[in-house]
JSON list of C-alpha atoms in Angstrom, two decimals:
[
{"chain": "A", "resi": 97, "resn": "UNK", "atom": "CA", "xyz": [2.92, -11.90, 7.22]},
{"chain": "A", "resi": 98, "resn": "UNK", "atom": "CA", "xyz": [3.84, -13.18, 3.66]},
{"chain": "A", "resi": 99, "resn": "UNK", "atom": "CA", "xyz": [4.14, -12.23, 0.24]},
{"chain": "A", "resi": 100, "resn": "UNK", "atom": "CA", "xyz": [1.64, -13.76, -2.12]},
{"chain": "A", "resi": 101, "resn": "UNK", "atom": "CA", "xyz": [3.28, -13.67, -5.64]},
{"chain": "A", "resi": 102, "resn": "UNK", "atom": "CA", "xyz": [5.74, -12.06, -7.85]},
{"chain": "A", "resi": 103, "resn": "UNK", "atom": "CA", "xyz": [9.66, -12.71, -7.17]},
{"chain": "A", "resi": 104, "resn": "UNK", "atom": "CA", "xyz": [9.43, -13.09, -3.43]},
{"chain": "A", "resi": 105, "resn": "UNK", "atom": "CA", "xyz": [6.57, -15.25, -3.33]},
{"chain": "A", "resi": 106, "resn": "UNK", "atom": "CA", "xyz": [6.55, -17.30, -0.06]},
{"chain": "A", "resi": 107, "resn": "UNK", "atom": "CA", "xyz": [8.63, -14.92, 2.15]},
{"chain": "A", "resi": 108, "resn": "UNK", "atom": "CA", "xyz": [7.22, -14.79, 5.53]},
{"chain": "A", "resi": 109, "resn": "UNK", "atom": "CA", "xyz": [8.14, -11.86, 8.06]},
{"chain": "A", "resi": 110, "resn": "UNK", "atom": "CA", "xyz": [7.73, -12.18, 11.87]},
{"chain": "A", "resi": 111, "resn": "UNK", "atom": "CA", "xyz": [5.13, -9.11, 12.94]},
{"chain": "A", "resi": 112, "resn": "UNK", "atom": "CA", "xyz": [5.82, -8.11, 16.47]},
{"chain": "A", "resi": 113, "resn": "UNK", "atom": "CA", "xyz": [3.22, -8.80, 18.49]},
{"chain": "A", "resi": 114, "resn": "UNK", "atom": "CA", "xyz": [3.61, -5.39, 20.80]},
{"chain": "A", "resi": 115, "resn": "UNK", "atom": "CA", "xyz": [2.73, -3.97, 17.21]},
{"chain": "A", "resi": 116, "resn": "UNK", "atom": "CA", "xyz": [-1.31, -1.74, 16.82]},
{"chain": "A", "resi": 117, "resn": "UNK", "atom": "CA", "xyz": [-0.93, -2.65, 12.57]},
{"chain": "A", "resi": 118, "resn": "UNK", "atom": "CA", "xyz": [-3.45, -4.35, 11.69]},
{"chain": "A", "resi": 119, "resn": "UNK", "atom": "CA", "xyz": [-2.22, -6.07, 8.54]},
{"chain": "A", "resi": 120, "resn": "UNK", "atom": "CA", "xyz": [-4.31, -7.04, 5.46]},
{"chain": "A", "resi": 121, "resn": "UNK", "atom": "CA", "xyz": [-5.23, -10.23, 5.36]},
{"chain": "A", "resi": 122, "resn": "UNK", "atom": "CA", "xyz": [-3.78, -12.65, 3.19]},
{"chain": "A", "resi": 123, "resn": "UNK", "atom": "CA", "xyz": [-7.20, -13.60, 1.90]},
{"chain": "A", "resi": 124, "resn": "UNK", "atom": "CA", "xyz": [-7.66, -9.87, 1.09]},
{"chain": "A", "resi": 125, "resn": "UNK", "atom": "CA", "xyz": [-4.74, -8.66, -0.04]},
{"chain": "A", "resi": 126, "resn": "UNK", "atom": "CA", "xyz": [-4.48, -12.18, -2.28]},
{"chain": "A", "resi": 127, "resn": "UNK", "atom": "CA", "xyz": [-8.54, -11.40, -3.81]},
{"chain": "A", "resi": 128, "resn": "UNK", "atom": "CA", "xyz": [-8.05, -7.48, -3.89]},
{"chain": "A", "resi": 129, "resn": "UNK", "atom": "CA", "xyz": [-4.84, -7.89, -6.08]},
{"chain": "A", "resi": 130, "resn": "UNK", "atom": "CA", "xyz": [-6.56, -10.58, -8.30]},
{"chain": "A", "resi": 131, "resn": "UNK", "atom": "CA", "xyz": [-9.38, -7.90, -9.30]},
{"chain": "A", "resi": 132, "resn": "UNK", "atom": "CA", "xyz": [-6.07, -5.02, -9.63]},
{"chain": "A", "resi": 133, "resn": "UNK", "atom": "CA", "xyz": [-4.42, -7.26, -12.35]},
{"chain": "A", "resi": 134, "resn": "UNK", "atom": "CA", "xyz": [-7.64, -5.93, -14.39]},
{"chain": "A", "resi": 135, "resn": "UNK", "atom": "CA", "xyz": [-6.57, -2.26, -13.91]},
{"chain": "A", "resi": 136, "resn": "UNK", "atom": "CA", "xyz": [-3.01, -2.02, -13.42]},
{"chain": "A", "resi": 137, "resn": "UNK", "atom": "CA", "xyz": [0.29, -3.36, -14.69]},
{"chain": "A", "resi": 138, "resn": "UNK", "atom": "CA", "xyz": [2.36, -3.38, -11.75]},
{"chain": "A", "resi": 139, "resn": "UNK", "atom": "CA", "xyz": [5.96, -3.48, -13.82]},
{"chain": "A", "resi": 140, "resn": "UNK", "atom": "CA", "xyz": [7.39, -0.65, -13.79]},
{"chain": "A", "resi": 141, "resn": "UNK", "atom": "CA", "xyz": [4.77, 1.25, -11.95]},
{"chain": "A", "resi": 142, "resn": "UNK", "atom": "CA", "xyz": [5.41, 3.63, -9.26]},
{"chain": "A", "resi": 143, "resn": "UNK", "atom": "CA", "xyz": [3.13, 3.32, -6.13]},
{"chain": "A", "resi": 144, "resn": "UNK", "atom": "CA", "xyz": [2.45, 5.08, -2.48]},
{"chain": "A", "resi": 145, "resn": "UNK", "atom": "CA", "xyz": [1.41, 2.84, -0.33]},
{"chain": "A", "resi": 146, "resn": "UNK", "atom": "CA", "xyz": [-0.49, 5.21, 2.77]},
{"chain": "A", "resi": 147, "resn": "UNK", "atom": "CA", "xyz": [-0.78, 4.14, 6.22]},
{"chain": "A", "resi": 148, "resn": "UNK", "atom": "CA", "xyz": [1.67, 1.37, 5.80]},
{"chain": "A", "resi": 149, "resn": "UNK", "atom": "CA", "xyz": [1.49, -0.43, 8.84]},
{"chain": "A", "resi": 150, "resn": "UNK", "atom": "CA", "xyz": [3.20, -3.66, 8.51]},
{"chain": "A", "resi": 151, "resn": "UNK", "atom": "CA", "xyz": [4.88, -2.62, 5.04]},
{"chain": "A", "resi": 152, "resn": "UNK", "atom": "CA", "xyz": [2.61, -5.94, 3.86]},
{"chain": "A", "resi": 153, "resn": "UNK", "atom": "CA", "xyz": [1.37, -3.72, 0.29]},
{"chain": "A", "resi": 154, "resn": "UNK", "atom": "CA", "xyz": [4.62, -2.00, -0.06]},
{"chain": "A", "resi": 155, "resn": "UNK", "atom": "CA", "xyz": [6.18, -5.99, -0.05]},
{"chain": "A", "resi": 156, "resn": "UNK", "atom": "CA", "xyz": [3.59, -7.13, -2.06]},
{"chain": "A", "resi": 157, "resn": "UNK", "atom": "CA", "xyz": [4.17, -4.37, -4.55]},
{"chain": "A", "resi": 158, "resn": "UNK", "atom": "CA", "xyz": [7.68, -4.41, -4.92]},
{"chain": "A", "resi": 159, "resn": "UNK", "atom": "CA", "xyz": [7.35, -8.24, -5.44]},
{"chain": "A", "resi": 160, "resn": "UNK", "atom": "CA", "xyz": [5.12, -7.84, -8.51]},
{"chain": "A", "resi": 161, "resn": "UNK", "atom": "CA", "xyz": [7.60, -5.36, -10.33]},
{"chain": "A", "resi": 162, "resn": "UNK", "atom": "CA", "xyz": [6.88, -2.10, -9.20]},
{"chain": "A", "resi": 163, "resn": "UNK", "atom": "CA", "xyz": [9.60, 0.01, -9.85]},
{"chain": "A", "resi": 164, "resn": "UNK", "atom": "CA", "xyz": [9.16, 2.41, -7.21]},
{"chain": "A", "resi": 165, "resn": "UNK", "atom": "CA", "xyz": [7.37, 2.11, -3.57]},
{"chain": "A", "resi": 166, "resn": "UNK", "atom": "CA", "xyz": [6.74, 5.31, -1.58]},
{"chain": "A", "resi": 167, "resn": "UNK", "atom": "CA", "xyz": [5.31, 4.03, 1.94]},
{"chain": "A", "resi": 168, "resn": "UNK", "atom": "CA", "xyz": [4.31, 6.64, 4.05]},
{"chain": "A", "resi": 169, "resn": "UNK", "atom": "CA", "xyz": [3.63, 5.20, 8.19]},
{"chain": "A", "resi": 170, "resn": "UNK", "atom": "CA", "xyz": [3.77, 7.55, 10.96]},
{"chain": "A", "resi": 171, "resn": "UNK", "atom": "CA", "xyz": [4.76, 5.24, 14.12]},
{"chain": "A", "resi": 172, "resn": "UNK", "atom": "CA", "xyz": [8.23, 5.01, 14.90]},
{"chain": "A", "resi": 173, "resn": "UNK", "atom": "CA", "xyz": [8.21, 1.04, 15.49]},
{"chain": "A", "resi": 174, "resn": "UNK", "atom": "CA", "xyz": [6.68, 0.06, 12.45]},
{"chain": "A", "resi": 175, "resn": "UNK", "atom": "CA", "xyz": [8.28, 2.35, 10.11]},
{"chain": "A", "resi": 176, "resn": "UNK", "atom": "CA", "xyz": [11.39, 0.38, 11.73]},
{"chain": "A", "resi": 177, "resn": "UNK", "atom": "CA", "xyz": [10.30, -2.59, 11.02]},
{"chain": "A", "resi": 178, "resn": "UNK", "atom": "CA", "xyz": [9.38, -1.79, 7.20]},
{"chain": "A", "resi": 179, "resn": "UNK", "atom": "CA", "xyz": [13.09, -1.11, 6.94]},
{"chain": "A", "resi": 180, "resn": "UNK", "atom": "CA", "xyz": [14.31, -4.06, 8.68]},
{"chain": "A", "resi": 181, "resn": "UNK", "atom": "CA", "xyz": [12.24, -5.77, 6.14]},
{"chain": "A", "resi": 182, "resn": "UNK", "atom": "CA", "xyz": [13.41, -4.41, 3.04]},
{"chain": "A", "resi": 183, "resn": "UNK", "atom": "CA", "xyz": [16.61, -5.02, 4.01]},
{"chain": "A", "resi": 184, "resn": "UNK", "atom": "CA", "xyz": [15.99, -8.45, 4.57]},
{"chain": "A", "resi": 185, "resn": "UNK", "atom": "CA", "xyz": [15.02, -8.68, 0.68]},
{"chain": "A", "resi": 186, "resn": "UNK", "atom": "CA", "xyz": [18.01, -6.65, -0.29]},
{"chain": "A", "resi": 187, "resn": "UNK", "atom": "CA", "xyz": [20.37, -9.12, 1.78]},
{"chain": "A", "resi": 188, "resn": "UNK", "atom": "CA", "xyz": [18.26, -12.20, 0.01]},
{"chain": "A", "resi": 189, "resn": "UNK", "atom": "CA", "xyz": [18.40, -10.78, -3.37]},
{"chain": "A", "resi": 190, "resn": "UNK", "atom": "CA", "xyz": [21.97, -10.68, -2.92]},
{"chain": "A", "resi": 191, "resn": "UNK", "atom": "CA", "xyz": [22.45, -14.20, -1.60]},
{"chain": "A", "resi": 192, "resn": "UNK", "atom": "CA", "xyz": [24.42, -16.24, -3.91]},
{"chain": "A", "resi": 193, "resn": "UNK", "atom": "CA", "xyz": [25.77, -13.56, -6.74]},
{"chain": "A", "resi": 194, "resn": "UNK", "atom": "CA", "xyz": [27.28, -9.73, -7.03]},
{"chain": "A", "resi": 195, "resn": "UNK", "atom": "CA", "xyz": [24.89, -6.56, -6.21]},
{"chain": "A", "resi": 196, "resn": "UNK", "atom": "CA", "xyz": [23.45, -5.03, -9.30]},
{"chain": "A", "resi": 197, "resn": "UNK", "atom": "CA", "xyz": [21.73, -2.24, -9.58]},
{"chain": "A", "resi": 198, "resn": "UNK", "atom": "CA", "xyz": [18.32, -3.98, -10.90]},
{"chain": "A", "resi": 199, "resn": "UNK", "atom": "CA", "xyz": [18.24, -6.55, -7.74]},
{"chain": "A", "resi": 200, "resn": "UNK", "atom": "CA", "xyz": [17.72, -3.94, -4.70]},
{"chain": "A", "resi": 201, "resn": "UNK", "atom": "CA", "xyz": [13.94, -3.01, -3.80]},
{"chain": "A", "resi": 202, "resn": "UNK", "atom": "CA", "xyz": [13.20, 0.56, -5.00]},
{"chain": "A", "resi": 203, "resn": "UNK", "atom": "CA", "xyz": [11.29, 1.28, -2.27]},
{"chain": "A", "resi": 204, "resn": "UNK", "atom": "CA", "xyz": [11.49, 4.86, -0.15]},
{"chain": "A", "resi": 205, "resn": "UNK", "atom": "CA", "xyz": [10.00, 4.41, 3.61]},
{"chain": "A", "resi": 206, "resn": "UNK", "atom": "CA", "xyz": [9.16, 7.67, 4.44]},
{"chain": "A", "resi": 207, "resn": "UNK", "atom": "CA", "xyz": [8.37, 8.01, 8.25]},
{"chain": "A", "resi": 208, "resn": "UNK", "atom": "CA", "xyz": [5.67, 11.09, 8.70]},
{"chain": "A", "resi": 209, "resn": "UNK", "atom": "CA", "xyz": [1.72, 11.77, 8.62]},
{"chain": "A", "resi": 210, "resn": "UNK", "atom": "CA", "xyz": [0.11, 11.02, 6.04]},
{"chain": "A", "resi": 211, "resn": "UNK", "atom": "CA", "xyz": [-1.66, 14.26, 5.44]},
{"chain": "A", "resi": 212, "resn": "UNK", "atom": "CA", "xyz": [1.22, 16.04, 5.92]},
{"chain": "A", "resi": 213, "resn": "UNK", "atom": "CA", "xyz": [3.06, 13.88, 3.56]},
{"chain": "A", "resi": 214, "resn": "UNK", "atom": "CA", "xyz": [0.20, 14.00, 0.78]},
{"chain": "A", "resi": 215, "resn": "UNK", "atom": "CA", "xyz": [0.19, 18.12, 1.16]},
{"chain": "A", "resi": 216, "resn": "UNK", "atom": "CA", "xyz": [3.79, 18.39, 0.24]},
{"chain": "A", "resi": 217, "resn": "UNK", "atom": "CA", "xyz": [4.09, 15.71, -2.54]},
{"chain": "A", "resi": 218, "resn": "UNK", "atom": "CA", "xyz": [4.42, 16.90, -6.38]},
{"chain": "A", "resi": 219, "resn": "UNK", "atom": "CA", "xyz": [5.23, 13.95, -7.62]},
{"chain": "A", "resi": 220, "resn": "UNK", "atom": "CA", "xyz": [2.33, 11.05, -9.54]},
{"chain": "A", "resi": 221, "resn": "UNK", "atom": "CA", "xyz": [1.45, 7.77, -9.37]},
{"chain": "A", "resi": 222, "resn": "UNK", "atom": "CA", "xyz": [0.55, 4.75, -11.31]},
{"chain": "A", "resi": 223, "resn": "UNK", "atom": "CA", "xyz": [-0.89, 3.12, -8.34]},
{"chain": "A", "resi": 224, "resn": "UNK", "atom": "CA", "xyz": [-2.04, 4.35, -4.97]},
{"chain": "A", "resi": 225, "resn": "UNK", "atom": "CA", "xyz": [-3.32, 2.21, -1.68]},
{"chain": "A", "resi": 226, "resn": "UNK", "atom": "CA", "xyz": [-3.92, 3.69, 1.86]},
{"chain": "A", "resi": 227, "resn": "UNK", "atom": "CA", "xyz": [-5.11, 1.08, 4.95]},
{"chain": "A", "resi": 228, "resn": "UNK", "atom": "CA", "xyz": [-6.23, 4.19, 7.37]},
{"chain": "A", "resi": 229, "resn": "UNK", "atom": "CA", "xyz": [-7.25, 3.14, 10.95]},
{"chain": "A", "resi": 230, "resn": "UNK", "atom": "CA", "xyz": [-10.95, 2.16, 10.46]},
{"chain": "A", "resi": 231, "resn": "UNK", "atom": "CA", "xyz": [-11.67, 5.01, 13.14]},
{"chain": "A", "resi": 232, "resn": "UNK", "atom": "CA", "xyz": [-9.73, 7.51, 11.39]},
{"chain": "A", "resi": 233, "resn": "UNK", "atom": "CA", "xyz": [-12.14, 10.35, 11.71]},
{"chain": "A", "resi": 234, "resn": "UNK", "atom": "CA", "xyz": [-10.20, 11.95, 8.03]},
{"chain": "A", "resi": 235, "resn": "UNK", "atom": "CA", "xyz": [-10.52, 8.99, 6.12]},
{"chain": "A", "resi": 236, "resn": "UNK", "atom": "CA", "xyz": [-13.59, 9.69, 4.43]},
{"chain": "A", "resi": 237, "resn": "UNK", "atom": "CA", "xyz": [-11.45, 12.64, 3.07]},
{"chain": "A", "resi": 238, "resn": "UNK", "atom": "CA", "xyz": [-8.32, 10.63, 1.67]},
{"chain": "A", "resi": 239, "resn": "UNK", "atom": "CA", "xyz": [-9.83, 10.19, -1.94]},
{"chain": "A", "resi": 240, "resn": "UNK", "atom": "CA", "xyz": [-10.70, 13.46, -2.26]},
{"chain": "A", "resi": 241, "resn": "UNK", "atom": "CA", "xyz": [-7.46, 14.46, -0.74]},
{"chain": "A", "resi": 242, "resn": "UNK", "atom": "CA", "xyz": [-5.65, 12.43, -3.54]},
{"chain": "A", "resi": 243, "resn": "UNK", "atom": "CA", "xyz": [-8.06, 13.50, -6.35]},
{"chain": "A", "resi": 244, "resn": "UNK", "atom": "CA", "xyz": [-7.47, 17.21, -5.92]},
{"chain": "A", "resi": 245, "resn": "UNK", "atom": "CA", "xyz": [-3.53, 17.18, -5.39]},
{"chain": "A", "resi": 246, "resn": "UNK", "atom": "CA", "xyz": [-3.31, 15.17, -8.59]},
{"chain": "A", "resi": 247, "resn": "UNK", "atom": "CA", "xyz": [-1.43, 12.15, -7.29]},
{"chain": "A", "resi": 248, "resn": "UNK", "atom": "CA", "xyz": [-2.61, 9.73, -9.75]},
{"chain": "A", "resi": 249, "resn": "UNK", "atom": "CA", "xyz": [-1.51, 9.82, -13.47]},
{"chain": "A", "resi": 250, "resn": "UNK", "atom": "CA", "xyz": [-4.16, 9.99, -15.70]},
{"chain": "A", "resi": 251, "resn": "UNK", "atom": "CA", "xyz": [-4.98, 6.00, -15.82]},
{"chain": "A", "resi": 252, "resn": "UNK", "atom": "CA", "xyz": [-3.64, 5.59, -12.01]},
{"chain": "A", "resi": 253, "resn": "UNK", "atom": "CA", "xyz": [-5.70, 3.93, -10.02]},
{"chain": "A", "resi": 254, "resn": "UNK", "atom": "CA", "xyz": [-6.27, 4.19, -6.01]},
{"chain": "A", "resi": 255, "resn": "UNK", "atom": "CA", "xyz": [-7.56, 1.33, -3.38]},
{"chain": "A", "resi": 256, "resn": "UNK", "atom": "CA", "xyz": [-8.89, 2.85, 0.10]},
{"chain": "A", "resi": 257, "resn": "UNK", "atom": "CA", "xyz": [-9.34, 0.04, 2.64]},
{"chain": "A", "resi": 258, "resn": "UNK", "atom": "CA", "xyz": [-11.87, 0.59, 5.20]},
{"chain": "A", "resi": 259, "resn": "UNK", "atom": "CA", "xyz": [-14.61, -0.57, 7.53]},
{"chain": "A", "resi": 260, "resn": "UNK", "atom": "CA", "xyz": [-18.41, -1.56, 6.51]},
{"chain": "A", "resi": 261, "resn": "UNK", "atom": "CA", "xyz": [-19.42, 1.71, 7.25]},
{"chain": "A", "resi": 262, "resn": "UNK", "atom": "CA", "xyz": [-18.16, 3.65, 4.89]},
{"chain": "A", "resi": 263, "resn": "UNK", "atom": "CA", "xyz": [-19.89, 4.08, 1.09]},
{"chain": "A", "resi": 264, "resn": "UNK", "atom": "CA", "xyz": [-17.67, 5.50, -1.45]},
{"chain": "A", "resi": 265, "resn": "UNK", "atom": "CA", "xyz": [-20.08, 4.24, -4.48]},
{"chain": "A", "resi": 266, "resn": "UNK", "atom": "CA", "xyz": [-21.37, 7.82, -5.03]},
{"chain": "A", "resi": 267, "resn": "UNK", "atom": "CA", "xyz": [-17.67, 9.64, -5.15]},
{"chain": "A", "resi": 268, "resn": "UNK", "atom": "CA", "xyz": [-17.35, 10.48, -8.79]},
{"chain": "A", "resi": 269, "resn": "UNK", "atom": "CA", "xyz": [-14.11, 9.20, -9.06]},
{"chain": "A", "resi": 270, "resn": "UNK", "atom": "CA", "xyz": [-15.48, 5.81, -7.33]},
{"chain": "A", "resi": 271, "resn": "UNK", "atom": "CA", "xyz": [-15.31, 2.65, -10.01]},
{"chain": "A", "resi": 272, "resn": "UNK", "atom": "CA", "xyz": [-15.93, -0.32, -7.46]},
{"chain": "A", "resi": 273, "resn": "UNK", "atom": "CA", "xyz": [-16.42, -2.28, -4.18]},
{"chain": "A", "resi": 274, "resn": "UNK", "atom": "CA", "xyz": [-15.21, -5.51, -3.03]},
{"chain": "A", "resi": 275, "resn": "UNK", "atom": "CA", "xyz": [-15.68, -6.75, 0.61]},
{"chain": "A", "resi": 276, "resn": "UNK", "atom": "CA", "xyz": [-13.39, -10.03, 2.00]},
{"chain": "A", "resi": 277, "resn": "UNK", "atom": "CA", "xyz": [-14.88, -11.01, 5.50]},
{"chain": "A", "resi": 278, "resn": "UNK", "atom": "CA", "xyz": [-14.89, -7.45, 7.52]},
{"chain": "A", "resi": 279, "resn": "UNK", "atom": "CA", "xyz": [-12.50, -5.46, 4.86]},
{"chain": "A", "resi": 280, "resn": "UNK", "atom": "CA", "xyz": [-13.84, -3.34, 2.12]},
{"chain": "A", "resi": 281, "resn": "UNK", "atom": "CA", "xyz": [-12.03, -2.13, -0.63]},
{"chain": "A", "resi": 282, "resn": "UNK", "atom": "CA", "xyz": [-13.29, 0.38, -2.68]},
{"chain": "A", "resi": 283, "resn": "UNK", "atom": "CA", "xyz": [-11.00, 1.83, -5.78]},
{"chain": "A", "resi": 284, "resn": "UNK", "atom": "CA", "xyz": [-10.99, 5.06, -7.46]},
{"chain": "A", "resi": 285, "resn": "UNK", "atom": "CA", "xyz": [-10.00, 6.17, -10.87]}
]
């Protein structure tokens, strides 16, 4: 797993292979964040990142800027391993000159369900993404789930990864579709 751009561009992390994550694909996660530069300034911006898996958005995100990372991942292994990886970035950051402040990731891994997690948050964000397992049997229920908490500020935008068999283009909240190979993307306002 790497990070595509921002200020750790290049950093590669070593997935276990005992791990069930399926990551998003460089290819996607490179194309899905070119057509997200359109809608969202990632500086500054405070983002959940649902279903983290690997931690691969929450990385990505904190690498272009974002301010703040929420990532929410239930299994004990990988919610490990998005720790050991942050603190790789903190310990890299740090390399060659004092700690300040600005340098550490500001990201919070929260260990937990997802729906339990979304039920109990009052808090907004610029930028939401959640990777479900393609079989979750809920996931057709995640945007609306989001939309009727209130968890995106007013010009907040969402990205739902999922199989080909799901069709979000009649939500009202839907704004568009991109496929890469077998992963669809479809992102809400």
């Amino acid at each position: 797993m790497r990070i595509i751009t921002g200020k750790y561009k290049g950093r590669h992390f070593d997935i276990p292979r005992t791990f069930k994550a399926r990551p998003t694909t460089d290819f996607a996660k490179e194309n899905i964040f070119n057509v997200l530069i359109q809608y969202v300034d990632f500086d500054d911006a405070e983002a959940l990142d649902l279903f983290s898996g690997t931690g691969s958005i929450t990385l990505e995100l904190l690498s272009r800027g974002c301010r703040r990372v929420v990532s929410v991942e239930l299994d004990r292994d990988h919610h490990r391993f998005i720790q050991e990886c942050l603190k790789k970035l903190t310990a890299n950051s740090h390399s060659n000159a004092a700690p300040s402040e600005g340098d550490e990731p500001a990201a919070i891994p929260v260990r937990g369900d997802v729906f339990r997690f979304l039920k109990s948050c009052r808090q907004q964000f610029d930028f939401i993404f959640a990777d479900p397992p393609y079989a979750l049997k809920e996931l057709a229920q995640i945007p609306d789930i989001i939309m009727e908490k209130g968890l995106l500020r007013p010009d907040g935008i969402m990205v739902l990864e999922h199989g080909k068999d799901y069709d979000f283009s009649l939500h009202p909240h839907f704004i568009e579709h991109r496929q890469y190979g077998s992963v669809n993307f479809s992102i809400f306002r």
